[in-house]
Structure formats: structure tokens, C-alpha cells
mmCIF file of C-alpha atoms in Angstrom:
data_model
loop_
_atom_site.group_PDB
_atom_site.id
_atom_site.type_symbol
_atom_site.label_atom_id
_atom_site.label_comp_id
_atom_site.label_asym_id
_atom_site.label_seq_id
_atom_site.Cartn_x
_atom_site.Cartn_y
_atom_site.Cartn_z
ATOM 1 C CA MET A 1 1.456 20.796 -8.530
ATOM 2 C CA ARG A 2 -2.144 20.237 -7.508
ATOM 3 C CA TYR A 3 -3.901 17.062 -6.461
ATOM 4 C CA ASP A 4 -5.424 16.223 -9.836
ATOM 5 C CA GLU A 5 -2.081 16.824 -11.584
ATOM 6 C CA PHE A 6 -0.240 14.543 -9.163
ATOM 7 C CA ARG A 7 -2.953 11.870 -9.336
ATOM 8 C CA ASP A 8 -3.025 11.829 -13.139
ATOM 9 C CA GLY A 9 0.768 11.797 -13.366
ATOM 10 C CA TRP A 10 1.029 8.985 -10.820
ATOM 11 C CA GLN A 11 -1.595 6.839 -12.563
ATOM 12 C CA ALA A 12 0.119 7.369 -15.919
ATOM 13 C CA ALA A 13 3.464 6.341 -14.385
ATOM 14 C CA LEU A 14 1.920 3.159 -12.943
ATOM 15 C CA ARG A 15 0.561 2.283 -16.386
ATOM 16 C CA ARG A 16 3.952 2.847 -18.010
ATOM 17 C CA ALA A 17 5.476 0.581 -15.361
ATOM 18 C CA ARG A 18 2.849 -2.063 -16.242
ATOM 19 C CA LEU A 19 1.424 -2.026 -12.740
ATOM 20 C CA LEU A 20 -1.975 -0.405 -13.343
ATOM 21 C CA SER A 21 -4.237 -2.048 -15.920
ATOM 22 C CA HIS A 22 -7.652 -1.091 -17.224
ATOM 23 C CA HIS A 23 -9.135 -3.725 -14.885
ATOM 24 C CA ASP A 24 -7.835 -1.957 -11.759
ATOM 25 C CA ARG A 25 -10.190 0.554 -10.155
ATOM 26 C CA PRO A 26 -8.526 3.274 -8.061
ATOM 27 C CA GLU A 27 -10.574 4.592 -5.132
ATOM 28 C CA GLU A 28 -10.686 8.278 -4.233
ATOM 29 C CA THR A 29 -12.187 9.661 -1.025
ATOM 30 C CA ILE A 30 -12.307 13.029 0.702
ATOM 31 C CA ASP A 31 -12.744 13.677 4.403
ATOM 32 C CA LEU A 32 -15.534 16.227 4.759
ATOM 33 C CA THR A 33 -14.131 17.465 8.077
ATOM 34 C CA THR A 34 -10.423 17.884 7.283
ATOM 35 C CA THR A 35 -10.741 17.962 3.437
ATOM 36 C CA GLU A 36 -7.936 15.394 3.256
ATOM 37 C CA ARG A 37 -7.978 13.416 0.015
ATOM 38 C CA ARG A 38 -7.009 9.758 -0.231
ATOM 39 C CA TRP A 39 -6.202 7.699 -3.323
ATOM 40 C CA ARG A 40 -5.828 3.916 -3.246
ATOM 41 C CA VAL A 41 -5.728 1.015 -5.696
ATOM 42 C CA ARG A 42 -5.671 -2.717 -5.023
ATOM 43 C CA LEU A 43 -3.740 -4.277 -7.870
ATOM 44 C CA LEU A 44 -5.140 -7.476 -9.308
ATOM 45 C CA PRO A 45 -3.470 -10.481 -7.642
ATOM 46 C CA ARG A 46 -0.799 -12.489 -9.404
ATOM 47 C CA PRO A 47 -0.863 -16.287 -9.258
ATOM 48 C CA ALA A 48 1.701 -17.926 -6.984
ATOM 49 C CA GLU A 49 -0.280 -21.109 -6.350
ATOM 50 C CA PRO A 50 -1.832 -21.657 -3.936
ATOM 51 C CA PHE A 51 -1.266 -18.018 -2.924
ATOM 52 C CA HIS A 52 -2.533 -14.902 -4.634
ATOM 53 C CA ALA A 53 0.198 -12.264 -4.486
ATOM 54 C CA GLY A 54 -0.617 -8.591 -4.945
ATOM 55 C CA ALA A 55 -0.194 -5.085 -3.581
ATOM 56 C CA THR A 56 -2.111 -2.039 -2.441
ATOM 57 C CA ILE A 57 -0.709 1.387 -3.391
ATOM 58 C CA SER A 58 -2.012 4.588 -1.819
ATOM 59 C CA PHE A 59 -1.228 8.210 -1.028
ATOM 60 C CA ARG A 60 -2.798 11.071 0.929
ATOM 61 C CA TRP A 61 -3.098 14.737 -0.012
ATOM 62 C CA ASP A 62 -3.564 16.800 3.145
ATOM 63 C CA PRO A 63 -5.028 20.348 3.410
ATOM 64 C CA PHE A 64 -1.541 21.894 3.646
ATOM 65 C CA ASP A 65 -0.601 20.363 0.286
ATOM 66 C CA ALA A 66 -3.791 21.808 -1.155
ATOM 67 C CA ALA A 67 -3.086 25.270 0.287
ATOM 68 C CA ARG A 68 0.478 25.347 -1.060
ATOM 69 C CA SER A 69 -0.716 24.336 -4.523
ATOM 70 C CA TYR A 70 -3.066 27.308 -4.888
ATOM 71 C CA THR A 71 -0.606 30.107 -4.121
ATOM 72 C CA CYS A 72 3.101 30.779 -4.533
ATOM 73 C CA GLU A 73 5.535 30.196 -1.686
ATOM 74 C CA GLU A 74 6.463 33.891 -1.372
ATOM 75 C CA ASP A 75 2.847 35.002 -0.962
ATOM 76 C CA LEU A 76 2.167 32.264 1.559
ATOM 77 C CA LEU A 77 5.161 33.303 3.662
ATOM 78 C CA THR A 78 4.129 36.952 3.502
ATOM 79 C CA GLU A 79 0.584 36.079 4.530
ATOM 80 C CA LEU A 80 1.756 34.012 7.494
ATOM 81 C CA PHE A 81 4.805 35.957 8.731
ATOM 82 C CA GLY A 82 4.734 39.410 7.109
ATOM 83 C CA ARG A 83 6.964 41.053 4.526
ATOM 84 C CA ARG A 84 10.146 40.362 6.483
ATOM 85 C CA ALA A 85 9.614 36.635 6.453
ATOM 86 C CA ALA A 86 12.376 34.308 5.318
ATOM 87 C CA ARG A 87 12.355 33.443 1.629
ATOM 88 C CA SER A 88 13.074 29.725 1.945
ATOM 89 C CA THR A 89 10.617 26.922 2.637
ATOM 90 C CA GLN A 90 10.701 23.191 3.245
ATOM 91 C CA LEU A 91 10.398 20.792 0.322
ATOM 92 C CA ARG A 92 6.947 19.584 -0.611
ATOM 93 C CA LEU A 93 6.835 15.843 0.056
ATOM 94 C CA VAL A 94 4.030 13.412 -0.761
ATOM 95 C CA ARG A 95 4.125 10.041 0.942
ATOM 96 C CA VAL A 96 3.234 7.030 -1.250
ATOM 97 C CA ASP A 97 2.593 3.686 0.480
ATOM 98 C CA ILE A 98 2.820 0.170 -0.879
ATOM 99 C CA ASN A 99 1.639 -2.895 1.011
ATOM 100 C CA LEU A 100 2.757 -6.182 -0.538
ATOM 101 C CA ARG A 101 0.502 -9.090 0.386
ATOM 102 C CA ALA A 102 -0.143 -12.761 -0.334
ATOM 103 C CA THR A 103 -3.213 -14.694 0.784
ATOM 104 C CA LEU A 104 -4.507 -18.238 0.512
ATOM 105 C CA PRO A 105 -8.014 -18.952 -0.771
ATOM 106 C CA TYR A 106 -10.760 -18.102 1.701
ATOM 107 C CA GLY A 107 -10.786 -20.443 4.691
ATOM 108 C CA SER A 108 -7.486 -22.140 3.802
ATOM 109 C CA THR A 109 -4.493 -22.271 6.127
ATOM 110 C CA THR A 110 -0.978 -23.657 6.146
ATOM 111 C CA PRO A 111 1.333 -24.559 9.050
ATOM 112 C CA MET A 112 4.445 -22.510 9.646
ATOM 113 C CA PRO A 113 7.593 -23.977 8.064
ATOM 114 C CA ALA A 114 10.588 -24.980 10.176
ATOM 115 C CA PRO A 115 12.168 -22.008 12.040
ATOM 116 C CA ASP A 116 15.445 -22.170 10.110
ATOM 117 C CA VAL A 117 13.596 -22.252 6.777
ATOM 118 C CA TRP A 118 11.307 -19.378 7.792
ATOM 119 C CA ALA A 119 14.171 -17.199 9.057
ATOM 120 C CA SER A 120 16.185 -17.604 5.865
ATOM 121 C CA TRP A 121 13.113 -16.883 3.712
ATOM 122 C CA VAL A 122 12.275 -13.700 5.633
ATOM 123 C CA ALA A 123 15.879 -12.509 5.291
ATOM 124 C CA SER A 124 15.694 -13.170 1.548
ATOM 125 C CA VAL A 125 12.444 -11.201 1.265
ATOM 126 C CA GLU A 126 13.930 -8.200 3.055
ATOM 127 C CA GLU A 127 17.048 -8.247 0.891
ATOM 128 C CA LYS A 128 15.113 -8.495 -2.389
ATOM 129 C CA ARG A 129 12.674 -5.777 -1.363
ATOM 130 C CA GLU A 130 15.468 -3.433 -0.311
ATOM 131 C CA ASN A 131 17.361 -4.009 -3.563
ATOM 132 C CA ALA A 132 14.222 -3.417 -5.630
ATOM 133 C CA LEU A 133 13.227 -0.218 -3.845
ATOM 134 C CA THR A 134 16.639 1.390 -3.445
ATOM 135 C CA GLY A 135 18.861 -0.209 -6.090
ATOM 136 C CA ARG A 136 17.921 2.250 -8.847
ATOM 137 C CA ARG A 137 17.316 5.278 -6.670
ATOM 138 C CA ARG A 138 19.763 8.075 -7.395
ATOM 139 C CA ARG A 139 19.147 11.306 -5.551
ATOM 140 C CA LYS A 140 21.322 14.254 -4.647
ATOM 141 C CA ARG A 141 19.318 14.767 -1.444
ATOM 142 C CA ALA A 142 18.055 12.234 1.067
ATOM 143 C CA VAL A 143 14.301 11.688 0.933
ATOM 144 C CA PRO A 144 12.532 9.845 3.773
ATOM 145 C CA ALA A 145 11.583 6.213 3.201
ATOM 146 C CA TRP A 146 10.482 3.375 5.482
ATOM 147 C CA ARG A 147 10.445 -0.422 5.298
ATOM 148 C CA GLY A 148 8.148 -2.351 7.636
ATOM 149 C CA ASP A 149 8.484 -5.854 9.059
ATOM 150 C CA LEU A 150 6.750 -8.921 7.681
ATOM 151 C CA GLU A 151 3.263 -9.329 9.147
ATOM 152 C CA ILE A 152 1.383 -12.644 9.441
ATOM 153 C CA GLU A 153 -2.362 -13.243 9.570
ATOM 154 C CA GLY A 154 -3.489 -16.571 10.964
ATOM 155 C CA ARG A 155 -5.048 -18.470 13.825
ATOM 156 C CA THR A 156 -4.200 -21.100 16.419
ATOM 157 C CA THR A 157 -5.704 -24.573 16.676
ATOM 158 C CA PRO A 158 -7.207 -25.958 19.907
ATOM 159 C CA VAL A 159 -3.899 -27.733 20.605
ATOM 160 C CA GLY A 160 -1.921 -24.504 20.261
ATOM 161 C CA ALA A 161 -0.460 -24.968 16.760
ATOM 162 C CA PHE A 162 -0.343 -21.817 14.615
ATOM 163 C CA SER A 163 -1.406 -21.750 10.970
ATOM 164 C CA PHE A 164 -1.399 -18.713 8.717
ATOM 165 C CA HIS A 165 -3.520 -17.715 5.739
ATOM 166 C CA GLY A 166 -1.932 -14.405 4.770
ATOM 167 C CA ILE A 167 1.345 -12.481 4.866
ATOM 168 C CA SER A 168 2.102 -8.848 4.062
ATOM 169 C CA VAL A 169 4.925 -6.337 4.250
ATOM 170 C CA PRO A 170 4.463 -2.518 4.159
ATOM 171 C CA ALA A 171 6.749 0.243 2.918
ATOM 172 C CA TYR A 172 6.574 3.857 1.796
ATOM 173 C CA GLU A 173 8.651 6.481 0.057
ATOM 174 C CA MET A 174 8.364 10.233 -0.315
ATOM 175 C CA ILE A 175 8.114 12.013 -3.656
ATOM 176 C CA VAL A 176 9.385 15.580 -3.965
ATOM 177 C CA VAL A 177 6.773 17.637 -5.822
ATOM 178 C CA PRO A 178 7.473 21.117 -7.207
ATOM 179 C CA ARG A 179 6.656 24.187 -5.196
ATOM 180 C CA ILE A 180 5.029 27.203 -6.839
ATOM 181 C CA TRP A 181 7.439 30.155 -6.917
ATOM 182 C CA ASP A 182 7.020 33.717 -8.058
ATOM 183 C CA ASP A 183 10.772 33.795 -8.768
ATOM 184 C CA PRO A 184 11.253 32.570 -12.398
ATOM 185 C CA LYS A 185 14.610 30.922 -11.626
ATOM 186 C CA ARG A 186 13.187 28.878 -8.769
ATOM 187 C CA ARG A 187 10.153 28.022 -10.856
ATOM 188 C CA GLU A 188 12.404 26.684 -13.597
ATOM 189 C CA ARG A 189 14.415 24.526 -11.166
ATOM 190 C CA GLU A 190 11.253 22.854 -9.868
ATOM 191 C CA ALA A 191 9.349 22.587 -13.129
ATOM 192 C CA SER A 192 8.345 18.935 -12.908
ATOM 193 C CA ALA A 193 8.247 15.853 -10.674
ATOM 194 C CA GLY A 194 7.959 13.491 -13.629
ATOM 195 C CA LYS A 195 11.280 11.715 -13.082
ATOM 196 C CA GLU A 196 10.570 11.270 -9.363
ATOM 197 C CA ILE A 197 7.153 9.784 -10.078
ATOM 198 C CA ASP A 198 8.347 7.494 -12.891
ATOM 199 C CA GLY A 199 11.271 6.282 -10.798
ATOM 200 C CA LEU A 200 9.088 5.353 -7.829
ATOM 201 C CA ALA A 201 6.582 3.549 -10.059
ATOM 202 C CA GLU A 202 9.415 1.476 -11.547
ATOM 203 C CA ARG A 203 10.758 0.644 -8.089
ATOM 204 C CA PHE A 204 7.300 -0.440 -6.952
ATOM 205 C CA ARG A 205 7.118 -2.703 -10.010
ATOM 206 C CA GLY A 206 10.459 -4.239 -9.085
ATOM 207 C CA ALA A 207 9.326 -4.736 -5.491
ATOM 208 C CA LEU A 208 6.123 -6.500 -6.585
ATOM 209 C CA ASP A 209 8.038 -8.758 -8.994
ATOM 210 C CA ALA A 210 10.508 -9.678 -6.240
ATOM 211 C CA TRP A 211 7.672 -10.300 -3.777
ATOM 212 C CA THR A 212 5.809 -12.595 -6.186
ATOM 213 C CA ALA A 213 8.990 -14.595 -6.786
ATOM 214 C CA SER A 214 9.622 -14.878 -3.040
ATOM 215 C CA VAL A 215 6.091 -16.133 -2.386
ATOM 216 C CA GLY A 216 6.588 -18.764 -5.098
ATOM 217 C CA GLU A 217 9.763 -19.922 -3.333
ATOM 218 C CA LEU A 218 7.948 -20.200 -0.003
ATOM 219 C CA VAL A 219 5.374 -22.616 -1.454
ATOM 220 C CA ARG A 220 8.002 -25.342 -1.732
ATOM 221 C CA TRP A 221 8.314 -25.525 2.067
ATOM 222 C CA LEU A 222 4.622 -25.301 2.936
ATOM 223 C CA ARG A 223 1.991 -27.955 3.409
ATOM 224 C CA TYR A 224 -1.162 -26.417 2.006
ATOM 225 C CA ALA A 225 -4.441 -27.374 3.715
ATOM 226 C CA PRO A 226 -7.592 -26.461 1.755
ATOM 227 C CA ALA A 227 -10.612 -25.206 3.607
ATOM 228 C CA PRO A 228 -13.001 -27.890 4.904
ATOM 229 C CA PRO A 229 -16.267 -28.291 2.969
ATOM 230 C CA ARG A 230 -18.977 -25.947 4.159
ATOM 231 C CA THR A 231 -22.232 -27.393 5.420
ATOM 232 C CA SER A 232 -25.549 -25.875 4.444
ATOM 233 C CA SER A 233 -26.986 -23.161 6.647
ATOM 234 C CA ARG A 234 -30.111 -25.268 7.269
ATOM 235 C CA ARG A 235 -28.048 -28.166 8.572
ATOM 236 C CA ARG A 236 -25.890 -25.970 10.787
ATOM 237 C CA HIS A 237 -29.049 -24.379 12.187
ATOM 238 C CA SER A 238 -30.630 -27.720 13.042
ATOM 239 C CA GLU A 239 -27.454 -28.928 14.711
ATOM 240 C CA ALA A 240 -27.048 -25.766 16.734
ATOM 241 C CA LEU A 241 -30.609 -25.595 18.111
ATOM 242 C CA PRO A 242 -32.424 -28.272 20.124
ATOM 243 C CA ASP A 243 -35.517 -29.879 18.674
ATOM 244 C CA ASP A 244 -38.535 -28.033 20.024
ATOM 245 C CA GLY A 245 -41.163 -30.268 18.369
ATOM 246 C CA ASP A 246 -43.453 -32.832 19.989
ATOM 247 C CA ALA A 247 -41.475 -34.782 22.521
ATOM 248 C CA GLY A 248 -44.197 -37.429 23.074
ATOM 249 C CA PRO A 249 -46.831 -37.782 25.778
ATOM 250 C CA GLU A 250 -46.165 -36.451 29.218
ATOM 251 C CA THR A 251 -45.867 -38.936 32.065
ATOM 252 C CA THR A 252 -47.126 -38.307 35.561
ATOM 253 C CA HIS A 253 -46.157 -39.917 38.775
#
């Protein structure tokens, strides 16, 4: 499986899972030094007033993935280690990241809820996310996955009180993609990664649904403070700089 095949299959799976719409614009970049490719999409936010809940999904395709997709495993082993090289190789794994996020409108903040309320909410988020990402996963072999901690973006007031304007939680899973074999039997066993890709897209959909619901629950315990009205740039400029006009006649002593 090559990069364009994986990308197209992944985008199609996201559409089937009702995650990727025609309004979303995936970004693709390539590092001109390492030739690493990166794919990323910021999904349109969902309303969870006053928050906007959404997610960023991304993956990387490194030069080793590219090299393995343009030759069979047997030839690659022979080229690297000679004709007596072992005939088994490691699985091909592609890491796919998801970062769930929720932000208030620009400039808005909200105080932290009571510690007992916050702790129970965070525990609920972790449980729902874990159930969504692993509840429907059925694999014969263990594939690496990672779940990050909840991250908070905010600021402190002059009196030391903390208010936040954004929260996020990262995670990733690996997808097993087929290797290219010269042996017909091995080629048949690794013919497609379609089920792996569809399954991960569905789990990401479940995780985003659970995250949006959790953010909606958090709103009940928050006191939302809209951003203060912005003054005009001309007024701010005049207040920031001293008046350098005529200060009146000079006096002498």
C-alpha cells in the first residue's frame, strides 16, 4: 500500500463514518529534506454552547514507509542483508492521531469548577473516550495505541485566579497496512487494510461523539464570562502614548 492509496482509503472511511464532509479541507505537506509526508484535517466544530467542540486528525508517512511500498519485502531484505537474509519482517504500522478539543469564543474565559466536580468530570471523559476507542476493537494481535491526559489552555488573573478558554485531549492508534510480498500466499493474507481503516474511523467517530457530549455536560457547572468589548485601535493608541502637542507657553524664572 502506497501513500496515495492509504490517504484515499482513509478519507473514504472518514466520509462513511460521517466525520469528513465536503466542507472540510485536508492539508497535505511534504518535507523537502526528509521527504516525509503529513496529512491533517481540522473537522468543523460542533456546537456545545458556549464551547465549540471538534477534533484534528492526522497521520505521517515517513521515507521508510515509502521505500517499503515500492518494492517487495523479499527484495528489500536481499538488498540490505544479502541472499541469506531472514524471510520475515516487522509489520507495517501507520500511526493516526486524533486530538479532541473544545474552545470558547475568542477572548472568552471561564473559571475552573469546584475540584470535586472537575475530578469527576475528567474521570468521566477518560472512561467514555476509552470505551469509544477500544470497545469495538477486536484484534488477534496487539497493536500499539496511546491515550494522553487532558490539557488545559488558560491564563491567570492579577489576583492569582485561573481561568481557561480551551481544553483538549490527544490519542493515537496504529493501523496495520499490507506489506508487498513476492510470495503469493503471503500476498493473499495481507491483501487489504480496509477493515482496519474502517474500524478506526468508526472509533474516532464514537470518540468525537462522546467528547461533544462530555463538553455539553461540563457547561452546567461553568460560569461563562464573555470577552470584554474591544476598544478602537485609535483610542488605545491615544491612551498608550503621551500627548506630544503644544503644551502652552514656556515659563522662565
